mmCIF file of C-alpha atoms in Angstrom:
data_model
loop_
_atom_site.group_PDB
_atom_site.id
_atom_site.type_symbol
_atom_site.label_atom_id
_atom_site.label_comp_id
_atom_site.label_asym_id
_atom_site.label_seq_id
_atom_site.Cartn_x
_atom_site.Cartn_y
_atom_site.Cartn_z
ATOM 1 C CA ALA J 17 30.724 -115.996 -48.157
ATOM 2 C CA SER J 18 34.468 -116.566 -48.698
ATOM 3 C CA GLU J 19 33.936 -120.154 -49.349
ATOM 4 C CA ASP J 20 31.376 -119.489 -51.780
ATOM 5 C CA ILE J 21 33.289 -117.065 -53.644
ATOM 6 C CA ALA J 22 36.302 -119.422 -54.083
ATOM 7 C CA LYS J 23 34.166 -122.002 -55.239
ATOM 8 C CA HIS J 24 32.630 -119.954 -58.020
ATOM 9 C CA TYR J 25 36.416 -118.904 -58.842
ATOM 10 C CA CYS J 26 37.193 -122.720 -59.173
ATOM 11 C CA LYS J 27 34.033 -123.292 -61.409
ATOM 12 C CA GLN J 28 34.776 -120.456 -63.723
ATOM 13 C CA ARG J 29 38.279 -120.940 -64.014
ATOM 14 C CA GLN J 30 38.254 -124.910 -63.915
ATOM 15 C CA VAL J 31 40.772 -124.800 -60.685
ATOM 16 C CA PRO J 32 40.134 -128.030 -58.373
ATOM 17 C CA THR J 33 38.357 -127.200 -55.544
ATOM 18 C CA SER J 34 40.972 -128.934 -53.460
ATOM 19 C CA ASN J 35 43.403 -125.894 -54.266
ATOM 20 C CA ILE J 36 41.145 -124.018 -51.726
ATOM 21 C CA LEU J 37 42.821 -123.595 -48.167
ATOM 22 C CA SER J 38 40.713 -122.423 -45.244
ATOM 23 C CA PHE J 39 41.799 -120.476 -42.251
ATOM 24 C CA SER J 40 40.349 -119.023 -39.168
ATOM 25 C CA LEU J 41 40.828 -115.553 -39.630
ATOM 26 C CA PRO J 42 39.775 -112.165 -37.914
ATOM 27 C CA LYS J 43 36.498 -110.850 -39.887
ATOM 28 C CA LYS J 44 37.893 -107.036 -39.634
ATOM 29 C CA GLU J 45 40.464 -106.136 -42.447
ATOM 30 C CA ASP J 46 43.285 -105.663 -40.266
ATOM 31 C CA ILE J 47 45.258 -108.551 -38.729
ATOM 32 C CA SER J 48 47.934 -108.045 -35.961
ATOM 33 C CA ARG J 49 51.353 -109.197 -36.501
ATOM 34 C CA HIS J 50 51.136 -112.269 -33.835
ATOM 35 C CA ASP J 51 47.888 -113.418 -35.823
ATOM 36 C CA TYR J 52 49.127 -113.081 -39.131
ATOM 37 C CA ASN J 53 52.237 -115.282 -37.990
ATOM 38 C CA THR J 54 50.249 -117.728 -36.573
ATOM 39 C CA ARG J 55 46.664 -118.020 -37.937
ATOM 40 C CA LEU J 56 47.662 -117.618 -41.833
ATOM 41 C CA LEU J 57 51.528 -117.624 -42.382
ATOM 42 C CA ALA J 58 52.500 -120.851 -40.534
ATOM 43 C CA PRO J 59 49.332 -123.070 -41.226
ATOM 44 C CA LEU J 60 49.751 -121.907 -44.942
ATOM 45 C CA ARG J 61 53.428 -123.105 -45.108
ATOM 46 C CA ASN J 62 52.471 -126.394 -43.472
ATOM 47 C CA ALA J 63 49.528 -127.133 -45.728
ATOM 48 C CA LEU J 64 51.686 -126.303 -49.028
ATOM 49 C CA LYS J 65 55.142 -127.553 -47.681
ATOM 50 C CA GLU J 66 54.911 -130.903 -49.819
ATOM 51 C CA LYS J 67 54.111 -128.919 -52.706
ATOM 52 C CA LYS J 68 56.774 -126.116 -52.356
ATOM 53 C CA ALA J 69 58.267 -126.224 -55.833
ATOM 54 C CA ASN J 70 55.003 -126.137 -57.619
ATOM 55 C CA VAL J 71 53.345 -123.401 -55.671
ATOM 56 C CA LYS J 72 53.598 -120.223 -58.043
ATOM 57 C CA CYS J 73 50.464 -117.918 -56.919
ATOM 58 C CA LEU J 74 48.250 -117.619 -54.221
ATOM 59 C CA LEU J 75 44.855 -116.045 -54.666
ATOM 60 C CA THR J 76 43.379 -114.257 -51.489
ATOM 61 C CA ILE J 77 39.770 -114.360 -51.230
ATOM 62 C CA TYR J 78 37.089 -111.979 -49.648
ATOM 63 C CA GLY J 79 37.176 -112.313 -45.701
ATOM 64 C CA VAL J 80 41.104 -112.284 -45.799
ATOM 65 C CA PRO J 81 42.414 -109.513 -43.870
ATOM 66 C CA LEU J 82 43.744 -106.475 -46.092
ATOM 67 C CA ARG J 83 46.568 -105.343 -43.795
ATOM 68 C CA VAL J 84 49.401 -106.647 -40.912
ATOM 69 C CA GLY J 85 49.726 -104.398 -38.209
ATOM 70 C CA ASN J 86 53.277 -103.201 -36.809
ATOM 71 C CA GLN J 87 55.793 -104.963 -35.653
ATOM 72 C CA LEU J 88 55.661 -104.243 -31.809
ATOM 73 C CA PRO J 89 59.066 -102.602 -30.339
ATOM 74 C CA THR J 90 61.149 -105.144 -28.064
ATOM 75 C CA LYS J 91 61.980 -104.292 -24.481
ATOM 76 C CA GLU J 92 65.141 -102.813 -25.533
ATOM 77 C CA GLU J 93 63.711 -101.078 -28.300
ATOM 78 C CA ARG J 94 60.808 -99.401 -25.762
ATOM 79 C CA ALA J 95 63.726 -98.626 -23.514
ATOM 80 C CA LYS J 96 65.267 -96.706 -26.282
ATOM 81 C CA LEU J 97 61.964 -94.921 -27.325
ATOM 82 C CA ASP J 98 61.762 -93.555 -23.862
ATOM 83 C CA GLN J 99 64.872 -92.203 -23.861
ATOM 84 C CA LEU J 100 64.485 -90.551 -27.172
ATOM 85 C CA ALA J 101 60.697 -89.262 -26.074
ATOM 86 C CA GLY J 102 61.726 -85.871 -24.255
ATOM 87 C CA VAL J 103 64.416 -84.637 -26.796
ATOM 88 C CA ARG J 104 62.133 -85.377 -29.646
ATOM 89 C CA LYS J 105 59.215 -83.465 -27.821
ATOM 90 C CA LYS J 106 61.653 -80.468 -27.547
ATOM 91 C CA LEU J 107 62.827 -80.396 -30.933
ATOM 92 C CA ARG J 108 59.386 -80.675 -32.520
ATOM 93 C CA ALA J 109 58.112 -77.812 -30.493
ATOM 94 C CA GLU J 110 61.135 -75.783 -31.473
ATOM 95 C CA ARG J 111 60.617 -76.666 -35.366
ATOM 96 C CA SER J 112 56.937 -75.887 -34.842
ATOM 97 C CA LEU J 113 57.822 -72.335 -33.393
ATOM 98 C CA HIS J 114 60.028 -71.607 -36.249
ATOM 99 C CA ARG J 115 57.541 -72.765 -38.769
ATOM 100 C CA VAL J 116 54.827 -70.632 -37.325
ATOM 101 C CA GLU J 117 57.313 -67.570 -38.039
ATOM 102 C CA VAL J 118 58.176 -68.351 -41.302
ATOM 103 C CA THR J 119 54.571 -68.528 -42.134
ATOM 104 C CA ARG J 120 53.710 -65.270 -40.319
ATOM 105 C CA LEU J 121 56.491 -63.326 -42.093
ATOM 106 C CA GLN J 122 55.283 -64.719 -45.638
ATOM 107 C CA LYS J 123 51.845 -63.308 -45.181
ATOM 108 C CA LEU J 124 53.352 -59.930 -44.010
ATOM 109 C CA ILE J 125 55.482 -59.747 -47.311
ATOM 110 C CA LYS J 126 52.643 -60.334 -49.281
ATOM 111 C CA ILE J 127 50.788 -56.965 -47.597
ATOM 112 C CA GLU J 128 53.974 -55.043 -47.628
ATOM 113 C CA SER J 129 57.489 -56.508 -48.942
ATOM 114 C CA THR J 130 60.244 -54.563 -47.036
ATOM 115 C CA GLU J 131 63.835 -55.202 -46.446
ATOM 116 C CA LYS J 132 63.934 -55.819 -43.135
ATOM 117 C CA LEU J 133 61.113 -58.368 -43.667
ATOM 118 C CA LYS J 134 62.589 -60.288 -46.100
ATOM 119 C CA ALA J 135 65.524 -60.116 -43.701
ATOM 120 C CA ASP J 136 63.637 -61.523 -41.150
ATOM 121 C CA LEU J 137 62.458 -64.227 -43.341
ATOM 122 C CA THR J 138 65.602 -65.404 -44.313
ATOM 123 C CA GLU J 139 66.729 -65.786 -40.817
ATOM 124 C CA ALA J 140 63.580 -67.508 -39.744
ATOM 125 C CA LYS J 141 64.149 -69.728 -42.403
ATOM 126 C CA ALA J 142 67.603 -70.446 -41.462
ATOM 127 C CA LYS J 143 66.447 -71.122 -37.991
ATOM 128 C CA LEU J 144 63.704 -73.708 -39.228
ATOM 129 C CA THR J 145 66.254 -75.679 -41.363
ATOM 130 C CA ALA J 146 68.526 -75.988 -38.386
ATOM 131 C CA ALA J 147 65.830 -76.979 -36.049
ATOM 132 C CA SER J 148 64.785 -79.712 -38.917
ATOM 133 C CA ASN J 149 68.063 -81.037 -39.344
ATOM 134 C CA LYS J 150 68.776 -81.668 -35.461
ATOM 135 C CA LEU J 151 65.295 -83.536 -35.190
ATOM 136 C CA ARG J 152 65.668 -85.401 -38.345
ATOM 137 C CA PRO J 153 68.291 -87.883 -36.973
ATOM 138 C CA ILE J 154 66.244 -88.507 -33.634
ATOM 139 C CA GLU J 155 63.094 -88.820 -36.057
ATOM 140 C CA THR J 156 65.018 -91.470 -37.959
ATOM 141 C CA GLN J 157 65.881 -93.548 -34.766
ATOM 142 C CA TRP J 158 62.482 -93.399 -33.531
ATOM 143 C CA LYS J 159 61.120 -94.930 -36.918
ATOM 144 C CA ARG J 160 63.639 -97.674 -36.343
ATOM 145 C CA TYR J 161 62.701 -98.438 -32.733
ATOM 146 C CA SER J 162 59.106 -98.095 -32.821
ATOM 147 C CA HIS J 163 58.764 -99.530 -36.063
ATOM 148 C CA SER J 164 56.147 -97.007 -37.431
ATOM 149 C CA GLU J 165 56.517 -98.185 -41.159
ATOM 150 C CA SER J 166 56.074 -101.922 -40.580
ATOM 151 C CA ARG J 167 52.575 -102.252 -41.735
ATOM 152 C CA ALA J 168 52.007 -103.976 -44.675
ATOM 153 C CA SER J 169 49.647 -105.729 -46.963
ATOM 154 C CA VAL J 170 48.630 -109.477 -46.131
ATOM 155 C CA ASP J 171 49.215 -110.009 -49.813
ATOM 156 C CA SER J 172 52.877 -108.296 -49.989
ATOM 157 C CA GLU J 173 53.661 -110.486 -46.812
ATOM 158 C CA LEU J 174 52.299 -113.689 -48.388
ATOM 159 C CA SER J 175 54.761 -112.980 -51.341
ATOM 160 C CA LEU J 176 57.555 -113.664 -48.909
ATOM 161 C CA LEU J 177 55.767 -117.039 -47.757
ATOM 162 C CA TRP J 178 58.917 -118.919 -47.479
ATOM 163 C CA ARG J 179 61.331 -116.391 -46.336
ATOM 164 C CA ASP J 180 62.261 -115.745 -42.443
ATOM 165 C CA GLY J 181 64.300 -113.072 -40.881
ATOM 166 C CA TYR J 182 63.923 -110.245 -43.192
ATOM 167 C CA THR J 183 63.372 -106.508 -42.446
ATOM 168 C CA LEU J 184 59.712 -105.608 -41.726
ATOM 169 C CA ASP J 185 60.284 -101.550 -41.799
ATOM 170 C CA ARG J 186 59.527 -100.153 -45.224
ATOM 171 C CA TRP J 187 59.776 -102.402 -48.443
ATOM 172 C CA GLN J 188 61.406 -105.316 -49.439
ATOM 173 C CA THR J 189 62.546 -105.641 -53.327
ATOM 174 C CA ASN J 190 60.141 -106.883 -55.780
ATOM 175 C CA GLU J 191 62.014 -109.753 -57.373
ATOM 176 C CA PHE J 192 59.390 -109.794 -60.144
ATOM 177 C CA TYR J 193 59.757 -106.590 -61.405
ATOM 178 C CA TRP J 194 61.668 -106.604 -64.719
ATOM 179 C CA ARG J 195 63.978 -104.092 -63.985
ATOM 180 C CA ASN J 196 65.553 -106.198 -61.188
ATOM 181 C CA GLN J 197 65.962 -109.042 -63.090
ATOM 182 C CA GLY J 198 69.813 -110.339 -62.604
ATOM 183 C CA ARG J 199 70.278 -107.514 -60.125
ATOM 184 C CA VAL J 200 68.612 -109.447 -57.258
ATOM 185 C CA LYS J 201 70.691 -111.621 -54.743
ATOM 186 C CA THR J 202 70.358 -115.156 -55.771
ATOM 187 C CA GLY J 203 70.395 -118.056 -52.915
ATOM 188 C CA LYS J 204 66.802 -116.747 -51.656
ATOM 189 C CA GLU J 205 63.838 -118.724 -51.284
ATOM 190 C CA PRO J 206 61.367 -118.035 -54.313
ATOM 191 C CA MET J 207 58.911 -114.963 -54.019
ATOM 192 C CA VAL J 208 55.488 -115.993 -54.903
ATOM 193 C CA MET J 209 53.005 -114.165 -56.808
ATOM 194 C CA VAL J 210 49.660 -113.075 -54.768
ATOM 195 C CA ALA J 211 46.169 -111.521 -56.370
ATOM 196 C CA ARG J 212 42.967 -110.860 -54.132
ATOM 197 C CA LEU J 213 39.205 -111.029 -55.264
ATOM 198 C CA ASP J 214 38.087 -108.861 -52.718
ATOM 199 C CA CYS J 215 35.503 -105.961 -52.245
ATOM 200 C CA SER J 216 32.642 -104.575 -50.519
ATOM 201 C CA SER J 217 30.175 -107.285 -51.032
ATOM 202 C CA PRO J 218 30.148 -111.387 -52.046
ATOM 203 C CA LYS J 219 28.076 -110.189 -54.831
ATOM 204 C CA LEU J 220 30.427 -107.718 -56.526
ATOM 205 C CA VAL J 221 33.344 -110.165 -56.058
ATOM 206 C CA LYS J 222 31.468 -112.693 -58.194
ATOM 207 C CA ARG J 223 30.833 -109.782 -60.763
ATOM 208 C CA LEU J 224 34.726 -109.169 -60.932
ATOM 209 C CA ILE J 225 35.433 -112.873 -61.695
ATOM 210 C CA ASP J 226 32.499 -113.056 -64.555
ATOM 211 C CA ASP J 227 33.458 -110.060 -65.722
ATOM 212 C CA ALA J 228 37.499 -110.687 -66.324
ATOM 213 C CA LEU J 229 36.182 -114.015 -67.850
ATOM 214 C CA ALA J 230 33.865 -112.323 -70.284
ATOM 215 C CA THR J 231 36.375 -109.858 -71.165
ATOM 216 C CA GLU J 232 39.243 -112.288 -71.717
ATOM 217 C CA LYS J 233 36.735 -114.121 -74.488
ATOM 218 C CA LYS J 234 35.604 -110.655 -76.265
ATOM 219 C CA GLY J 235 38.623 -108.430 -75.630
ATOM 220 C CA LEU J 236 38.748 -105.291 -73.527
ATOM 221 C CA GLN J 237 37.020 -102.239 -75.728
ATOM 222 C CA GLY J 238 36.960 -98.978 -74.777
ATOM 223 C CA LYS J 239 39.070 -95.552 -74.303
ATOM 224 C CA VAL J 240 42.004 -94.609 -72.639
ATOM 225 C CA TYR J 241 42.015 -91.937 -69.935
ATOM 226 C CA VAL J 242 44.898 -90.473 -68.359
ATOM 227 C CA ASP J 243 45.147 -87.962 -65.677
ATOM 228 C CA ALA J 244 48.310 -86.267 -65.217
ATOM 229 C CA ARG J 245 49.093 -82.785 -63.607
ATOM 230 C CA GLY J 246 51.305 -80.951 -65.867
ATOM 231 C CA ILE J 247 54.313 -81.205 -63.484
ATOM 232 C CA LYS J 248 57.546 -80.568 -65.336
ATOM 233 C CA HIS J 249 59.934 -83.446 -65.344
ATOM 234 C CA ARG J 250 63.789 -82.024 -65.410
ATOM 235 C CA LYS J 251 66.552 -84.200 -66.963
ATOM 236 C CA GLY J 252 68.399 -85.893 -64.387
ATOM 237 C CA ALA J 253 65.685 -85.989 -61.987
ATOM 238 C CA SER J 254 64.730 -88.910 -59.709
ATOM 239 C CA PRO J 255 62.449 -90.964 -61.945
ATOM 240 C CA TYR J 256 60.212 -91.920 -58.694
ATOM 241 C CA GLY J 257 59.707 -88.434 -57.391
ATOM 242 C CA TYR J 258 56.398 -86.508 -58.416
ATOM 243 C CA SER J 259 57.585 -85.182 -61.499
ATOM 244 C CA GLY J 260 59.018 -88.828 -62.619
ATOM 245 C CA TYR J 261 55.568 -90.118 -62.246
ATOM 246 C CA ASP J 262 53.697 -87.298 -63.802
ATOM 247 C CA GLU J 263 56.486 -88.010 -66.717
ATOM 248 C CA SER J 264 55.411 -91.812 -66.567
ATOM 249 C CA LEU J 265 51.654 -90.694 -67.184
ATOM 250 C CA ARG J 266 52.452 -88.701 -70.173
ATOM 251 C CA ALA J 267 54.576 -91.685 -71.685
ATOM 252 C CA MET J 268 51.469 -94.031 -71.168
ATOM 253 C CA ALA J 269 49.311 -91.796 -73.078
ATOM 254 C CA LYS J 270 51.975 -91.337 -75.786
ATOM 255 C CA LEU J 271 52.553 -95.340 -75.701
ATOM 256 C CA LEU J 272 49.027 -96.308 -75.858
ATOM 257 C CA LYS J 273 48.054 -93.619 -78.556
ATOM 258 C CA GLU J 274 50.787 -95.338 -80.700
ATOM 259 C CA LYS J 275 49.241 -98.684 -80.165
ATOM 260 C CA LYS J 276 46.324 -97.065 -81.823
ATOM 261 C CA HIS J 277 43.757 -96.908 -78.837
ATOM 262 C CA THR J 278 41.747 -93.648 -78.378
ATOM 263 C CA VAL J 279 43.561 -91.886 -75.547
ATOM 264 C CA ILE J 280 42.434 -88.797 -73.693
ATOM 265 C CA LEU J 281 45.364 -87.108 -71.772
ATOM 266 C CA ASP J 282 44.677 -84.210 -69.164
ATOM 267 C CA ASN J 283 48.010 -82.643 -68.627
ATOM 268 C CA LYS J 284 46.651 -80.069 -66.209
ATOM 269 C CA ASN J 285 46.738 -79.934 -62.483
ATOM 270 C CA SER J 286 42.856 -80.327 -62.060
ATOM 271 C CA LEU J 287 41.146 -83.906 -62.188
ATOM 272 C CA PHE J 288 38.678 -85.347 -64.684
ATOM 273 C CA LYS J 289 35.141 -83.909 -63.420
ATOM 274 C CA PRO J 290 32.513 -86.403 -62.374
ATOM 275 C CA GLN J 291 31.183 -88.400 -65.382
ATOM 276 C CA SER J 292 33.428 -87.056 -67.961
ATOM 277 C CA CYS J 293 35.514 -90.248 -69.098
ATOM 278 C CA ALA J 294 32.731 -92.161 -70.957
ATOM 279 C CA ASP J 295 33.198 -95.705 -72.200
ATOM 280 C CA CYS J 296 36.381 -96.066 -70.020
ATOM 281 C CA ALA J 297 38.582 -99.320 -70.447
ATOM 282 C CA LEU J 298 41.648 -98.218 -68.920
ATOM 283 C CA TYR J 299 42.138 -95.386 -66.239
ATOM 284 C CA CYS J 300 45.093 -94.076 -64.658
ATOM 285 C CA GLY J 301 45.448 -90.743 -62.928
ATOM 286 C CA TRP J 302 46.421 -88.992 -59.363
ATOM 287 C CA TYR J 303 46.297 -87.246 -56.647
ATOM 288 C CA SER J 304 43.023 -86.969 -54.989
ATOM 289 C CA HIS J 305 43.829 -88.288 -51.868
ATOM 290 C CA ALA J 306 41.334 -90.692 -50.451
ATOM 291 C CA LYS J 307 38.854 -88.443 -52.400
ATOM 292 C CA PHE J 308 37.319 -90.697 -55.156
ATOM 293 C CA ILE J 309 36.086 -88.837 -58.309
ATOM 294 C CA ASP J 310 33.345 -90.579 -59.869
ATOM 295 C CA CYS J 311 34.830 -89.532 -63.452
ATOM 296 C CA CYS J 312 34.549 -92.717 -65.442
ATOM 297 C CA GLN J 313 31.743 -94.863 -66.784
ATOM 298 C CA PHE J 314 33.463 -97.966 -67.144
ATOM 299 C CA ALA J 315 33.451 -100.687 -69.979
ATOM 300 C CA ARG J 316 33.082 -104.343 -68.755
ATOM 301 C CA GLY J 317 36.416 -105.544 -67.697
ATOM 302 C CA ALA J 318 38.240 -102.260 -67.311
ATOM 303 C CA VAL J 319 41.547 -101.930 -65.757
ATOM 304 C CA ALA J 320 41.890 -98.850 -63.223
ATOM 305 C CA TYR J 321 43.892 -97.232 -60.833
ATOM 306 C CA HIS J 322 44.841 -93.782 -58.853
ATOM 307 C CA ILE J 323 48.282 -92.924 -57.622
ATOM 308 C CA ALA J 324 47.605 -91.759 -53.857
ATOM 309 C CA SER J 325 48.604 -93.120 -50.654
ATOM 310 C CA SER J 326 45.591 -94.345 -48.863
ATOM 311 C CA GLU J 327 43.373 -96.104 -51.826
ATOM 312 C CA ALA J 328 43.151 -99.550 -50.253
ATOM 313 C CA VAL J 329 42.962 -98.851 -46.821
ATOM 314 C CA SER J 330 39.454 -100.211 -46.958
ATOM 315 C CA LEU J 331 37.320 -102.064 -49.381
ATOM 316 C CA ARG J 332 34.398 -102.400 -47.003
ATOM 317 C CA ARG J 333 33.870 -99.292 -45.035
ATOM 318 C CA PRO J 334 30.646 -97.609 -45.689
ATOM 319 C CA GLY J 335 30.543 -94.483 -47.249
ATOM 320 C CA ALA J 336 34.571 -94.397 -47.519
ATOM 321 C CA ARG J 337 36.008 -92.683 -50.576
ATOM 322 C CA TYR J 338 39.005 -94.590 -50.956
ATOM 323 C CA TRP J 339 39.667 -95.302 -54.901
ATOM 324 C CA CYS J 340 40.145 -98.940 -54.819
ATOM 325 C CA LYS J 341 36.614 -99.564 -53.451
ATOM 326 C CA ASN J 342 35.050 -97.278 -55.465
ATOM 327 C CA LEU J 343 36.535 -97.900 -58.732
ATOM 328 C CA LEU J 344 35.342 -101.712 -58.294
ATOM 329 C CA GLU J 345 31.943 -100.664 -57.091
ATOM 330 C CA LYS J 346 31.647 -98.339 -60.380
ATOM 331 C CA GLY J 347 32.416 -100.917 -62.552
ATOM 332 C CA ALA J 348 36.059 -101.600 -62.870
ATOM 333 C CA ALA J 349 37.120 -105.082 -62.851
ATOM 334 C CA VAL J 350 40.715 -104.593 -61.820
ATOM 335 C CA THR J 351 42.602 -102.277 -59.360
ATOM 336 C CA PHE J 352 45.029 -102.110 -56.613
ATOM 337 C CA GLY J 353 46.115 -99.613 -54.237
ATOM 338 C CA PRO J 354 48.519 -99.064 -50.867
ATOM 339 C CA VAL J 355 47.089 -100.020 -47.642
ATOM 340 C CA ALA J 356 49.228 -97.545 -45.857
ATOM 341 C CA GLU J 357 51.748 -95.188 -46.974
ATOM 342 C CA PRO J 358 53.873 -96.540 -49.883
ATOM 343 C CA TYR J 359 55.903 -94.016 -51.325
ATOM 344 C CA THR J 360 55.619 -93.139 -55.052
ATOM 345 C CA VAL J 361 57.981 -95.916 -55.629
ATOM 346 C CA GLY J 362 55.412 -98.640 -54.139
ATOM 347 C CA PHE J 363 53.350 -97.856 -57.183
ATOM 348 C CA PRO J 364 54.414 -99.346 -60.656
ATOM 349 C CA LYS J 365 54.460 -96.841 -63.270
ATOM 350 C CA PRO J 366 51.810 -96.441 -65.423
ATOM 351 C CA ASP J 367 53.858 -96.112 -68.853
ATOM 352 C CA GLU J 368 55.699 -99.857 -67.376
ATOM 353 C CA PHE J 369 52.346 -101.261 -65.881
ATOM 354 C CA PHE J 370 49.762 -100.774 -68.920
#
């Protein structure tokens, strides 16, 4: 199926079939770090080494795994984790007890607000803060030694095809991002652009190819739907916090309205209702985490994404409510999302992207 889609793409896009590279990969959506290194990265580098200077873009096709697993701790790191385990467990239990007490007092104050209860709540909150502060450096060390945040999308890893020795925890700087131009370190191997043709079935992936081509010929027609939450963004606040992204959604709506598009902005905390967004060409919203809402009736070639932490965890799992899978199944042609926790900074700002 993967080869059939690749050939269909080459035919439609007039790309030489000699550009298709095939690898023996797991059929599942996950691949271990070891298998990624040995079964995809190394043979791909070898296949492209003579064309390295000319390779600008890679296209992963249906069947290529979505996600690379965590980096495994070394023997020395496992020893560090063993040393931390006891104190981490104790501090977590302590924090949990203080959190329960804060919640209990908050409930009592709602029933009867006395000065004694208020004083007790202030003291309980102070103890919770102190417990959290003691735990924080332990958790930081735990994350570092366990590499709990070293999962990655295959596509993101492939953008660093020619680089070795980079840190696998959290993220790397995206040198294609326009705000980083001129601010990133030189002397590194170049990054590669990566895109993906993938969804829940081969038939659907072919539809994505055909929809994109048809839309390029006639132009994308339809309305713009923007689902903000009404979070006030204060001057000086981080542009990458919740309020910064909510402000970016409003900026997206304003920008596209100025460009003479028909824009529908929902600036309330509630989300668009099912089947409420007719003739949708562009959609962006948040935050219905792993709970897809069938709100849009998409125009052919529509571009849509939802800002939430798990929306590309799977493109194939039957019945899954992740947004990427369902947006494509419902008619969108283009989307993106994270395969694991990206934090808000992992998402393009809506006004910049659109």
